[in-house]
CSV table of C-alpha atoms in Angstrom, one decimal:
chain,number,residue,atom,x,y,z
A,1,MET,CA,166.4,224.3,-123.8
A,2,SER,CA,165.7,224.5,-120.3
A,3,HIS,CA,167.5,223.4,-117.0
A,4,ASP,CA,165.9,221.4,-114.2
A,5,ARG,CA,167.0,222.5,-110.1
A,6,HIS,CA,170.0,221.0,-110.3
A,7,GLY,CA,171.1,223.1,-113.5
A,8,LEU,CA,171.2,220.1,-115.7
A,9,ALA,CA,170.0,220.7,-119.3
A,10,MET,CA,166.7,219.2,-120.8
A,11,THR,CA,165.1,219.4,-124.2
A,12,GLY,CA,161.7,219.4,-125.3
A,13,ALA,CA,160.1,220.9,-121.9
A,14,SER,CA,157.6,223.6,-121.4
A,15,ALA,CA,158.2,225.3,-118.0
A,16,ALA,CA,155.3,224.0,-116.4
A,17,ALA,CA,156.6,220.4,-117.6
A,18,VAL,CA,160.2,221.5,-115.8
A,19,ARG,CA,158.3,221.9,-112.6
A,20,HIS,CA,156.4,218.6,-112.3
A,21,TYR,CA,159.7,217.3,-113.2
A,22,ASP,CA,161.4,219.1,-110.5
A,23,ARG,CA,158.6,218.4,-108.3
A,24,ALA,CA,158.6,214.6,-109.0
A,25,ILE,CA,162.3,214.1,-108.4
A,26,ASP,CA,161.6,215.8,-104.9
A,27,GLU,CA,158.6,213.2,-104.2
A,28,LEU,CA,160.9,210.2,-105.4
A,29,LEU,CA,163.7,211.1,-103.4
A,30,HIS,CA,161.3,211.4,-100.5
A,31,PHE,CA,159.4,207.3,-101.5
A,32,ARG,CA,156.3,209.7,-101.7
A,33,ALA,CA,153.3,208.1,-104.1
A,34,GLU,CA,153.0,211.4,-105.6
A,35,VAL,CA,155.5,211.2,-107.7
A,36,ASP,CA,153.5,209.2,-110.1
A,37,ALA,CA,151.0,212.1,-110.5
A,38,GLU,CA,153.8,214.9,-110.9
A,39,ALA,CA,155.9,212.7,-113.6
A,40,GLY,CA,152.4,212.0,-115.1
A,41,ALA,CA,152.0,215.9,-115.0
A,42,ALA,CA,155.3,216.8,-116.8
A,43,LEU,CA,154.2,214.7,-119.7
A,44,ALA,CA,150.8,216.1,-119.9
A,45,GLU,CA,152.2,219.1,-120.1
A,46,SER,CA,155.0,218.2,-122.7
A,47,PRO,CA,154.1,214.7,-124.2
A,48,GLY,CA,157.9,214.7,-125.8
A,49,PHE,CA,159.8,215.8,-122.9
A,50,PRO,CA,162.9,212.9,-123.5
A,51,MET,CA,163.5,213.2,-119.3
A,52,GLY,CA,160.1,213.1,-118.3
A,53,ASN,CA,159.4,210.0,-120.8
A,54,VAL,CA,162.5,208.4,-118.7
A,55,LEU,CA,161.4,209.1,-115.4
A,56,VAL,CA,158.2,207.5,-116.0
A,57,ALA,CA,159.5,204.6,-117.4
A,58,TYR,CA,162.4,204.3,-114.4
A,59,LEU,CA,159.0,204.3,-112.0
A,60,GLY,CA,157.4,201.6,-114.2
A,61,LEU,CA,160.5,199.4,-114.2
A,62,LEU,CA,161.9,199.5,-110.7
A,63,THR,CA,158.6,198.0,-109.0
A,64,THR,CA,159.9,194.6,-110.0
A,65,GLU,CA,156.0,194.0,-111.1
A,66,VAL,CA,156.2,191.9,-114.5
A,67,GLU,CA,152.8,194.0,-115.6
A,68,ASP,CA,154.5,197.4,-114.8
A,69,ALA,CA,157.6,196.8,-116.3
A,70,ARG,CA,155.3,195.4,-120.0
A,71,THR,CA,153.3,199.2,-119.7
A,72,ALA,CA,156.6,200.6,-119.3
A,73,ARG,CA,158.2,198.9,-122.4
A,74,SER,CA,154.8,200.0,-124.6
A,75,ARG,CA,154.8,203.7,-123.3
A,76,PHE,CA,158.9,203.9,-124.0
A,77,GLY,CA,158.2,202.2,-127.1
A,78,ALA,CA,155.6,204.9,-128.3
A,79,PHE,CA,157.8,207.9,-127.3
A,80,LEU,CA,160.7,206.3,-129.1
A,81,ARG,CA,158.7,206.1,-132.4
A,82,ARG,CA,157.5,209.8,-132.0
A,83,THR,CA,160.6,211.1,-131.0
A,84,GLU,CA,163.0,208.8,-133.7
A,85,GLY,CA,165.3,211.2,-135.2
A,86,ALA,CA,165.2,213.9,-132.8
A,87,ASP,CA,167.9,215.8,-131.5
A,88,LEU,CA,168.5,214.7,-127.8
A,89,LEU,CA,171.2,216.0,-125.3
A,90,PRO,CA,173.7,213.4,-124.8
A,91,ARG,CA,173.0,213.0,-121.1
A,92,GLU,CA,169.4,212.3,-122.4
A,93,ARG,CA,170.6,209.6,-124.7
A,94,ALA,CA,172.6,208.1,-122.0
A,95,HIS,CA,169.3,207.8,-119.9
A,96,VAL,CA,167.3,206.7,-122.7
A,97,ALA,CA,170.5,203.8,-123.4
A,98,ALA,CA,170.1,202.9,-120.0
A,99,VAL,CA,166.3,202.7,-119.8
A,100,LEU,CA,166.4,200.5,-123.1
A,101,ALA,CA,168.7,197.9,-120.9
A,102,LEU,CA,166.4,197.9,-118.0
A,103,LEU,CA,163.9,197.0,-120.7
A,104,ASP,CA,165.8,194.2,-121.6
A,105,GLY,CA,166.5,193.3,-118.5
A,106,ASP,CA,170.1,193.9,-117.8
A,107,PHE,CA,169.9,195.5,-114.7
A,108,LEU,CA,174.1,195.2,-114.8
A,109,ALA,CA,174.5,197.1,-118.0
A,110,CYS,CA,171.9,200.0,-116.6
A,111,GLY,CA,173.9,200.4,-114.0
A,112,SER,CA,177.3,200.5,-115.6
A,113,LEU,CA,175.6,203.2,-118.0
A,114,LEU,CA,174.1,205.5,-115.2
A,115,ALA,CA,177.4,205.0,-113.5
A,116,GLU,CA,179.1,206.5,-116.9
A,117,LEU,CA,176.8,208.8,-117.1
A,118,THR,CA,176.9,210.3,-113.6
A,119,ALA,CA,180.7,210.2,-113.8
A,120,GLU,CA,179.9,213.5,-116.2
A,121,HIS,CA,177.2,214.9,-114.4
A,122,PRO,CA,177.4,214.0,-110.8
A,123,ARG,CA,174.2,216.0,-110.2
A,124,ASP,CA,171.8,214.3,-112.1
A,125,ALA,CA,169.9,213.1,-109.1
A,126,LEU,CA,167.9,210.9,-111.0
A,127,ALA,CA,170.8,208.5,-112.7
A,128,LEU,CA,172.0,208.5,-109.0
A,129,ALA,CA,168.8,207.4,-107.3
A,130,VAL,CA,167.7,205.0,-110.1
A,131,GLY,CA,171.3,203.7,-110.1
A,132,HIS,CA,171.8,203.1,-106.3
A,133,GLN,CA,168.5,201.2,-106.7
A,134,ILE,CA,169.9,199.1,-109.3
A,135,ASP,CA,172.9,198.4,-107.2
A,136,PHE,CA,170.2,197.1,-104.1
A,137,PHE,CA,168.8,194.9,-106.9
A,138,THR,CA,171.8,193.1,-107.6
A,139,GLY,CA,173.1,193.2,-104.0
A,140,ASP,CA,176.3,195.0,-105.3
A,141,ALA,CA,177.4,196.6,-101.7
A,142,ARG,CA,180.5,198.2,-103.1
A,143,MET,CA,178.3,200.1,-105.9
A,144,LEU,CA,175.8,200.7,-103.0
A,145,ARG,CA,179.0,202.8,-101.7
A,146,ASP,CA,181.1,204.1,-104.1
A,147,ARG,CA,178.2,205.4,-106.6
A,148,VAL,CA,177.1,208.0,-104.5
A,149,GLY,CA,180.2,208.5,-102.6
A,150,GLY,CA,182.1,209.6,-106.0
A,151,ALA,CA,179.8,212.2,-106.4
A,152,LEU,CA,178.9,213.6,-103.0
A,153,ASN,CA,181.6,216.0,-103.5
A,154,ALA,CA,180.2,217.9,-106.5
A,155,TRP,CA,177.0,218.8,-104.4
A,156,PRO,CA,176.8,222.1,-102.5
A,157,ARG,CA,175.9,221.4,-98.7
A,158,ASP,CA,172.9,223.8,-99.2
A,159,ASP,CA,171.4,221.8,-101.8
A,160,PRO,CA,167.9,220.7,-100.4
A,161,HIS,CA,168.6,217.1,-102.0
A,162,PHE,CA,172.1,216.6,-100.4
A,163,GLY,CA,170.6,215.3,-97.6
A,164,HIS,CA,168.9,212.5,-99.6
A,165,LEU,CA,172.3,211.8,-101.1
A,166,LEU,CA,173.8,211.1,-98.0
A,167,GLY,CA,170.9,209.1,-96.6
A,168,MET,CA,171.8,206.7,-99.7
A,169,TYR,CA,175.5,207.0,-99.0
A,170,ALA,CA,174.7,205.7,-95.2
A,171,PHE,CA,172.9,202.7,-96.8
A,172,GLY,CA,175.8,201.9,-99.0
A,173,LEU,CA,178.3,202.5,-96.2
A,174,GLU,CA,176.2,199.8,-93.8
A,175,GLU,CA,176.0,197.2,-96.4
A,176,CYS,CA,180.0,197.3,-96.5
A,177,GLY,CA,180.0,196.8,-93.0
A,178,HIS,CA,181.4,200.5,-92.1
A,179,HIS,CA,178.8,200.9,-89.4
A,180,ASP,CA,180.3,203.5,-87.6
A,181,ARG,CA,180.4,205.9,-90.8
A,182,SER,CA,177.1,204.8,-92.2
A,183,GLU,CA,175.5,205.7,-88.5
A,184,GLU,CA,177.1,209.3,-89.1
A,185,ALA,CA,175.7,210.0,-92.2
A,186,GLY,CA,172.4,208.3,-91.6
A,187,LEU,CA,171.6,210.8,-88.8
A,188,ARG,CA,173.5,214.0,-90.4
A,189,ALA,CA,170.9,213.2,-93.3
A,190,VAL,CA,167.5,212.9,-91.2
A,191,GLU,CA,169.3,215.9,-89.2
A,192,LEU,CA,169.0,217.7,-92.7
A,193,ASN,CA,165.6,216.1,-93.6
A,194,PRO,CA,163.8,214.6,-90.8
A,195,ARG,CA,161.3,212.8,-93.4
A,196,ASP,CA,164.2,211.3,-95.3
A,197,VAL,CA,162.9,207.8,-95.0
A,198,TRP,CA,165.6,206.3,-96.8
A,199,ALA,CA,168.0,207.7,-94.2
A,200,ILE,CA,166.1,206.4,-91.7
A,201,HIS,CA,166.2,203.3,-92.8
A,202,ALA,CA,169.9,203.6,-93.5
A,203,VAL,CA,170.3,204.1,-89.6
A,204,VAL,CA,167.7,201.0,-88.8
A,205,HIS,CA,170.2,198.8,-90.9
A,206,THR,CA,173.1,200.0,-89.1
A,207,TYR,CA,171.3,198.9,-85.8
A,208,GLU,CA,170.2,195.7,-87.1
A,209,GLU,CA,173.2,194.7,-88.0
A,210,GLN,CA,175.1,195.9,-85.5
A,211,GLY,CA,172.3,193.8,-82.9
A,212,ARG,CA,171.6,197.2,-81.4
A,213,PHE,CA,167.8,196.2,-81.4
A,214,GLY,CA,166.9,198.3,-78.6
A,215,THR,CA,168.3,201.4,-79.8
A,216,GLY,CA,166.5,200.4,-83.1
A,217,LEU,CA,163.3,200.7,-81.1
A,218,ARG,CA,163.8,203.7,-79.9
A,219,TYR,CA,165.3,205.3,-82.6
A,220,LEU,CA,161.9,204.2,-85.0
A,221,ASP,CA,159.6,205.2,-81.5
A,222,ALA,CA,160.9,208.7,-81.3
A,223,ARG,CA,160.5,209.5,-85.4
A,224,LEU,CA,157.4,207.5,-85.6
A,225,PRO,CA,155.4,210.8,-87.5
A,226,ASP,CA,158.5,211.0,-89.9
A,227,TRP,CA,158.8,207.3,-91.3
A,228,SER,CA,155.0,205.4,-90.5
A,229,ARG,CA,152.8,206.8,-92.9
A,230,GLY,CA,152.8,208.6,-96.1
A,231,THR,CA,155.4,206.7,-98.3
A,232,PHE,CA,155.4,203.7,-100.6
A,233,PHE,CA,158.2,202.4,-97.9
A,234,ASN,CA,156.4,202.8,-94.5
A,235,VAL,CA,155.6,198.9,-94.6
A,236,HIS,CA,159.1,198.1,-95.0
A,237,THR,CA,160.3,200.4,-92.4
A,238,TRP,CA,157.5,198.6,-90.2
A,239,TRP,CA,159.3,195.3,-91.1
A,240,HIS,CA,162.2,196.5,-89.5
A,241,TYR,CA,160.7,197.6,-86.6
A,242,CYS,CA,159.3,194.0,-85.7
A,243,LEU,CA,162.5,192.2,-86.4
A,244,TYR,CA,163.7,194.5,-83.6
A,245,ALA,CA,160.9,193.6,-81.4
A,246,LEU,CA,161.4,189.7,-82.5
A,247,GLU,CA,164.7,190.1,-81.0
A,248,SER,CA,163.1,191.3,-78.1
A,249,GLY,CA,160.6,188.4,-77.5
A,250,ASP,CA,157.7,190.3,-77.9
A,251,LEU,CA,155.5,188.2,-80.5
A,252,PRO,CA,152.3,189.8,-80.1
A,253,ARG,CA,153.6,192.9,-80.8
A,254,VAL,CA,155.1,191.5,-84.2
A,255,LEU,CA,152.1,190.2,-84.9
A,256,SER,CA,150.1,192.8,-84.3
A,257,ILE,CA,151.8,195.3,-86.3
A,258,TYR,CA,151.9,192.3,-89.0
A,259,ASP,CA,148.1,192.7,-89.0
A,260,ALA,CA,147.7,196.1,-89.0
A,261,VAL,CA,150.2,197.1,-91.5
A,262,LEU,CA,152.1,194.4,-93.2
A,263,ALA,CA,149.1,191.9,-93.5
A,264,ASP,CA,147.4,194.1,-96.7
A,265,GLY,CA,150.2,194.7,-98.8
A,266,GLN,CA,149.7,194.9,-102.5
A,267,SER,CA,153.1,195.6,-104.3
A,268,CYS,CA,155.9,192.6,-104.5
A,269,LEU,CA,157.8,194.8,-101.8
A,270,GLU,CA,155.6,194.7,-99.2
A,271,LEU,CA,154.4,190.9,-99.9
A,272,LEU,CA,158.0,189.8,-99.5
A,273,ASP,CA,158.0,192.1,-96.3
A,274,ALA,CA,155.4,189.6,-94.7
A,275,ALA,CA,156.8,186.7,-96.2
A,276,ALA,CA,160.2,187.1,-94.7
A,277,LEU,CA,158.8,188.4,-91.7
A,278,LEU,CA,156.3,185.2,-90.9
A,279,TRP,CA,159.1,182.9,-92.6
A,280,ARG,CA,161.4,184.0,-89.4
A,281,LEU,CA,158.5,182.9,-87.0
A,282,HIS,CA,158.1,179.6,-89.0
A,283,LEU,CA,161.8,178.7,-88.1
A,284,GLU,CA,161.3,179.1,-84.7
A,285,GLY,CA,158.0,176.7,-85.2
A,286,SER,CA,155.3,179.3,-85.1
A,287,ASP,CA,152.3,178.1,-86.4
A,288,GLN,CA,150.7,181.0,-88.8
A,289,HIS,CA,148.5,179.1,-91.2
A,290,ALA,CA,146.0,181.4,-91.7
A,291,ARG,CA,148.2,184.5,-91.9
A,292,TRP,CA,150.2,182.2,-94.8
A,293,GLN,CA,147.3,181.1,-96.5
A,294,ALA,CA,146.4,184.7,-97.0
A,295,LEU,CA,149.8,185.8,-98.2
A,296,ALA,CA,150.4,182.9,-100.6
A,297,ASP,CA,146.8,183.9,-102.2
A,298,ARG,CA,148.7,186.9,-103.3
A,299,TRP,CA,151.8,185.4,-104.9
A,300,PRO,CA,150.7,183.9,-108.3
A,301,ALA,CA,149.9,186.9,-110.6
A,302,ARG,CA,153.1,188.1,-109.5
A,303,VAL,CA,155.1,185.5,-110.3
A,304,ALA,CA,153.4,183.8,-113.3
A,305,GLU,CA,156.3,185.2,-115.4
A,306,PRO,CA,160.3,185.2,-114.6
A,307,PHE,CA,161.5,188.5,-113.3
A,308,TYR,CA,163.2,188.8,-110.5
A,309,ALA,CA,164.7,185.7,-108.5
A,310,PHE,CA,164.5,187.8,-105.2
A,311,ASN,CA,160.4,187.9,-105.6
A,312,ASP,CA,160.3,184.1,-106.5
A,313,MET,CA,162.0,183.2,-103.4
A,314,HIS,CA,159.7,185.2,-101.2
A,315,ALA,CA,156.9,183.6,-103.0
A,316,VAL,CA,158.3,180.0,-102.2
A,317,MET,CA,157.9,180.6,-98.6
A,318,SER,CA,154.5,181.6,-98.8
A,319,TYR,CA,153.5,178.5,-100.6
A,320,VAL,CA,155.6,176.3,-98.1
A,321,GLY,CA,154.5,178.1,-95.3
A,322,ALA,CA,150.9,177.7,-96.2
A,323,GLY,CA,151.7,174.1,-96.8
A,324,ARG,CA,150.8,174.1,-100.3
A,325,ILE,CA,154.0,172.8,-101.3
A,326,GLY,CA,152.4,171.7,-104.8
A,327,GLU,CA,152.5,175.2,-105.8
A,328,ALA,CA,156.2,176.1,-104.6
A,329,ASP,CA,157.4,173.1,-106.7
A,330,LYS,CA,155.6,173.9,-109.6
A,331,LEU,CA,157.2,177.4,-109.1
A,332,VAL,CA,160.6,175.7,-108.8
A,333,ALA,CA,159.9,173.7,-112.0
A,334,GLU,CA,158.8,176.8,-114.0
A,335,ARG,CA,162.0,178.4,-113.1
A,336,GLU,CA,164.0,175.2,-113.8
A,337,ALA,CA,162.7,175.4,-117.6
A,338,TYR,CA,163.5,179.2,-117.6
A,339,VAL,CA,167.2,179.0,-117.1
A,340,THR,CA,167.5,176.1,-119.8
A,341,ARG,CA,167.4,178.3,-122.3
A,342,PRO,CA,170.5,181.1,-122.8
A,343,ARG,CA,168.9,184.6,-122.3
A,344,PRO,CA,172.4,186.8,-122.8
A,345,GLY,CA,172.3,190.2,-120.6
A,346,VAL,CA,169.3,189.2,-118.8
A,347,THR,CA,170.1,189.7,-115.4
A,348,ASN,CA,167.8,187.6,-113.7
A,349,HIS,CA,168.4,184.4,-115.8
A,350,GLY,CA,171.8,184.5,-113.9
A,351,MET,CA,170.3,185.1,-110.8
A,352,THR,CA,168.0,182.4,-110.8
A,353,LEU,CA,170.5,179.9,-112.1
A,354,ARG,CA,173.0,180.8,-109.4
A,355,VAL,CA,171.0,181.5,-105.9
A,356,GLY,CA,167.8,181.8,-107.1
A,357,LEU,CA,166.7,178.1,-107.6
A,358,PRO,CA,169.2,176.8,-105.0
A,359,VAL,CA,167.5,178.9,-102.5
A,360,CYS,CA,163.8,178.1,-103.5
A,361,ARG,CA,164.9,174.5,-103.7
A,362,ALA,CA,166.3,174.5,-100.4
A,363,ILE,CA,162.8,176.3,-99.1
A,364,VAL,CA,160.7,173.9,-100.0
A,365,ALA,CA,163.5,171.1,-98.8
A,366,PHE,CA,162.9,172.4,-95.0
A,367,GLY,CA,159.2,172.4,-95.9
A,368,ARG,CA,159.5,168.9,-96.4
A,369,GLY,CA,161.8,168.5,-93.6
A,370,ASP,CA,164.7,167.2,-95.4
A,371,HIS,CA,167.3,169.4,-93.1
A,372,ASP,CA,170.1,167.5,-95.0
A,373,ALA,CA,169.3,168.9,-98.4
A,374,VAL,CA,169.0,172.3,-97.2
A,375,VAL,CA,172.5,172.4,-95.8
A,376,ASP,CA,174.0,170.9,-99.1
A,377,LEU,CA,171.8,173.2,-101.4
A,378,LEU,CA,172.6,176.4,-99.0
A,379,TRP,CA,176.1,175.8,-97.5
A,380,PRO,CA,178.0,176.2,-101.0
A,381,ILE,CA,176.5,179.4,-101.8
A,382,ARG,CA,175.9,181.1,-98.6
A,383,HIS,CA,178.7,184.2,-99.3
A,384,ARG,CA,177.4,184.8,-102.9
A,385,ILE,CA,173.8,185.0,-101.7
A,386,ALA,CA,174.0,188.6,-102.5
A,387,GLU,CA,174.2,188.3,-106.0
A,388,PHE,CA,170.0,187.6,-105.8
A,389,GLY,CA,169.5,191.5,-104.5
A,390,GLY,CA,168.0,192.7,-101.2
A,391,SER,CA,170.0,193.8,-98.0
A,392,HIS,CA,171.9,191.8,-95.3
A,393,ALA,CA,168.9,192.4,-93.4
A,394,GLN,CA,166.5,190.4,-95.8
A,395,ARG,CA,169.0,187.8,-96.8
A,396,ASP,CA,169.6,186.7,-93.1
A,397,ALA,CA,166.4,184.8,-93.5
A,398,VAL,CA,168.5,182.5,-95.7
A,399,GLN,CA,170.9,182.2,-93.3
A,400,ARG,CA,168.7,181.6,-90.8
A,401,THR,CA,167.2,178.6,-92.5
A,402,LEU,CA,171.1,177.2,-93.2
A,403,LEU,CA,171.8,177.4,-89.4
A,404,GLU,CA,168.1,175.6,-88.4
A,405,SER,CA,168.4,173.0,-90.9
A,406,ALA,CA,172.4,172.3,-89.7
A,407,LEU,CA,170.8,172.1,-86.1
A,408,ARG,CA,168.0,169.8,-87.2
A,409,ALA,CA,170.2,167.9,-89.5
A,410,GLY,CA,172.8,167.2,-86.6
A,411,ARG,CA,175.5,168.7,-88.9
A,412,ARG,CA,176.9,170.2,-85.8
A,413,ASP,CA,180.5,171.2,-87.2
A,414,LEU,CA,178.8,173.5,-89.3
A,415,ALA,CA,176.5,174.7,-87.0
A,416,ARG,CA,179.1,175.2,-84.5
A,417,VAL,CA,180.7,177.6,-87.6
A,418,LEU,CA,177.5,179.2,-88.4
A,419,VAL,CA,176.8,180.0,-84.6
A,420,SER,CA,180.2,181.2,-83.9
A,421,GLU,CA,179.9,183.6,-87.0
A,422,ARG,CA,176.7,185.1,-85.5
A,423,ILE,CA,177.9,185.7,-82.1
A,424,SER,CA,181.0,187.1,-83.3
A,425,LEU,CA,179.7,189.2,-85.3
A,426,ARG,CA,176.3,190.4,-83.2
A,427,PRO,CA,177.2,189.3,-79.5
A,428,CYS,CA,174.4,191.4,-78.3
A,429,SER,CA,171.9,189.4,-80.2
A,430,PRO,CA,169.2,187.1,-78.1
A,431,TYR,CA,168.5,185.0,-81.1
A,432,ASN,CA,172.4,184.0,-81.7
A,433,TRP,CA,173.0,183.4,-77.9
A,434,LEU,CA,169.9,181.1,-78.1
A,435,LYS,CA,171.0,179.5,-81.3
A,436,GLN,CA,174.5,178.9,-79.1
A,437,ALA,CA,172.1,177.2,-76.5
A,438,ALA,CA,170.4,175.1,-79.1
A,439,LEU,CA,174.0,173.6,-80.2
A,440,ALA,CA,175.1,172.8,-76.8
A,441,ASP,CA,171.7,171.3,-75.9
A,442,ALA,CA,172.5,169.0,-79.4
A,443,VAL,CA,176.4,167.8,-78.3
A,444,GLY,CA,175.0,167.4,-74.2
A,445,ASP,CA,176.2,170.3,-72.6
A,446,GLY,CA,173.4,171.5,-70.4
A,447,ALA,CA,175.6,174.2,-68.6
A,448,ALA,CA,176.3,175.7,-71.7
A,449,ALA,CA,172.8,175.9,-72.8
A,450,ALA,CA,171.9,177.1,-69.6
A,451,VAL,CA,174.3,180.1,-69.5
A,452,ALA,CA,173.4,180.7,-73.3
A,453,ARG,CA,169.8,181.5,-72.4
A,454,VAL,CA,170.7,183.5,-69.6
A,455,ARG,CA,172.5,185.3,-71.9
A,456,ALA,CA,169.7,185.9,-74.5
A,457,ALA,CA,167.2,186.9,-71.7
A,458,ASP,CA,169.3,189.5,-70.2
A,459,LEU,CA,170.0,190.9,-73.4
A,460,ALA,CA,166.2,190.8,-74.3
A,461,ARG,CA,165.3,192.6,-71.4
A,462,ALA,CA,167.9,195.5,-71.7
A,463,GLY,CA,166.0,195.9,-75.1
A,464,GLY,CA,162.7,195.1,-74.2
A,465,ALA,CA,161.6,198.4,-72.8
A,466,ALA,CA,161.1,200.4,-75.9
A,467,GLY,CA,159.1,199.4,-78.7
A,468,THR,CA,155.9,200.8,-76.7
A,469,VAL,CA,153.9,202.9,-79.6
A,470,GLY,CA,150.8,201.5,-81.5
A,471,PRO,CA,151.3,200.6,-84.8
A,472,VAL,CA,148.6,202.5,-86.6
A,473,GLU,CA,148.5,206.0,-84.5
């Protein structure tokens, strides 16, 4: 019997395998690519090591890539055949059950099993980290907060990974709207571990949700060496940097970062960041045809099979942005066929049916200029789009599409509601005031439009002094 660094018992692992496993967990919490090598090294030392096999399976399943999931299914199946009848510890059996649920596409069951596990073993860092990602994929803000919050008091404050938990908790607090508490927890987590990119990301989200884009730029500038390289999360943080730069009106800066960092994305996570950024420009009439074409070329293999509706949306954005409406129509038709067959326990089926398809249809309608259709598709689901995952910041692309189409379709009452909601929540956002100006123009109130534009310009100037670092220093 061996134990991991947090005192949890494990079977089937040599001392060397345990060392590699502990390093892998540390790399995972730091979002570093070395997690794969350390996990592989643990299995090379002890091929039948249950927690090592569980870790490798989770790593393959959490990329939201179909091919990675297929490989994980094959490898984990081989592990189960080799260890059939083995006497696993209850915690190990619980992890195996969670992996099997995830292999079956049941994100919700996996998340529930991991929540039960951490109630009994609150210092299981792997269960907490994987459960946190499941909550993100399913858009469950309450569990993003409470899964980790319910474990925090079991962790000694001097544990090297306590800060990582605090960073996860900060993100959950932000997604639940507890912005002051989120900022406090996130800043403390970064103080404990300056290279905790998830905690940095939580702070960045908090500033985004409050419209504090100047503060966000200055924060990222000051911490550039800690987040901008060396992890598989740096592209996403650069995406956040670009959102701040967009608010300040610095389009050249945004495109410079896009070309230096986002344009060469390889994973689904990186491709959807690229699509989400270009879509914001598309909504504002910025023609990025060449960039769209290059991005659209990378999606077909990744959405050839239904796997995660959130990815589908960004693929459709890329096709529409590139003017390849036929490819967008084809993907929508494939997903329509997918949902006609009942698939009990497959979380993505419900996501696609309830949210993914309406959003994808709306994006295609936007591409065709049918803005009434966009409003009719998105207005009824605007308060439940969290069901197909992502964060508030990521899903704001959908809310902006609805607002833009409401303005273009002349649906002024709905546009007024949407603009009022945005300004009431983020009164320091230049984008929100520019939409107020567009609405005022639509109703013929030139004076109000002028006031809103001045307000937007003043806010942009106030935050625009930040954001002076280069994307690849």
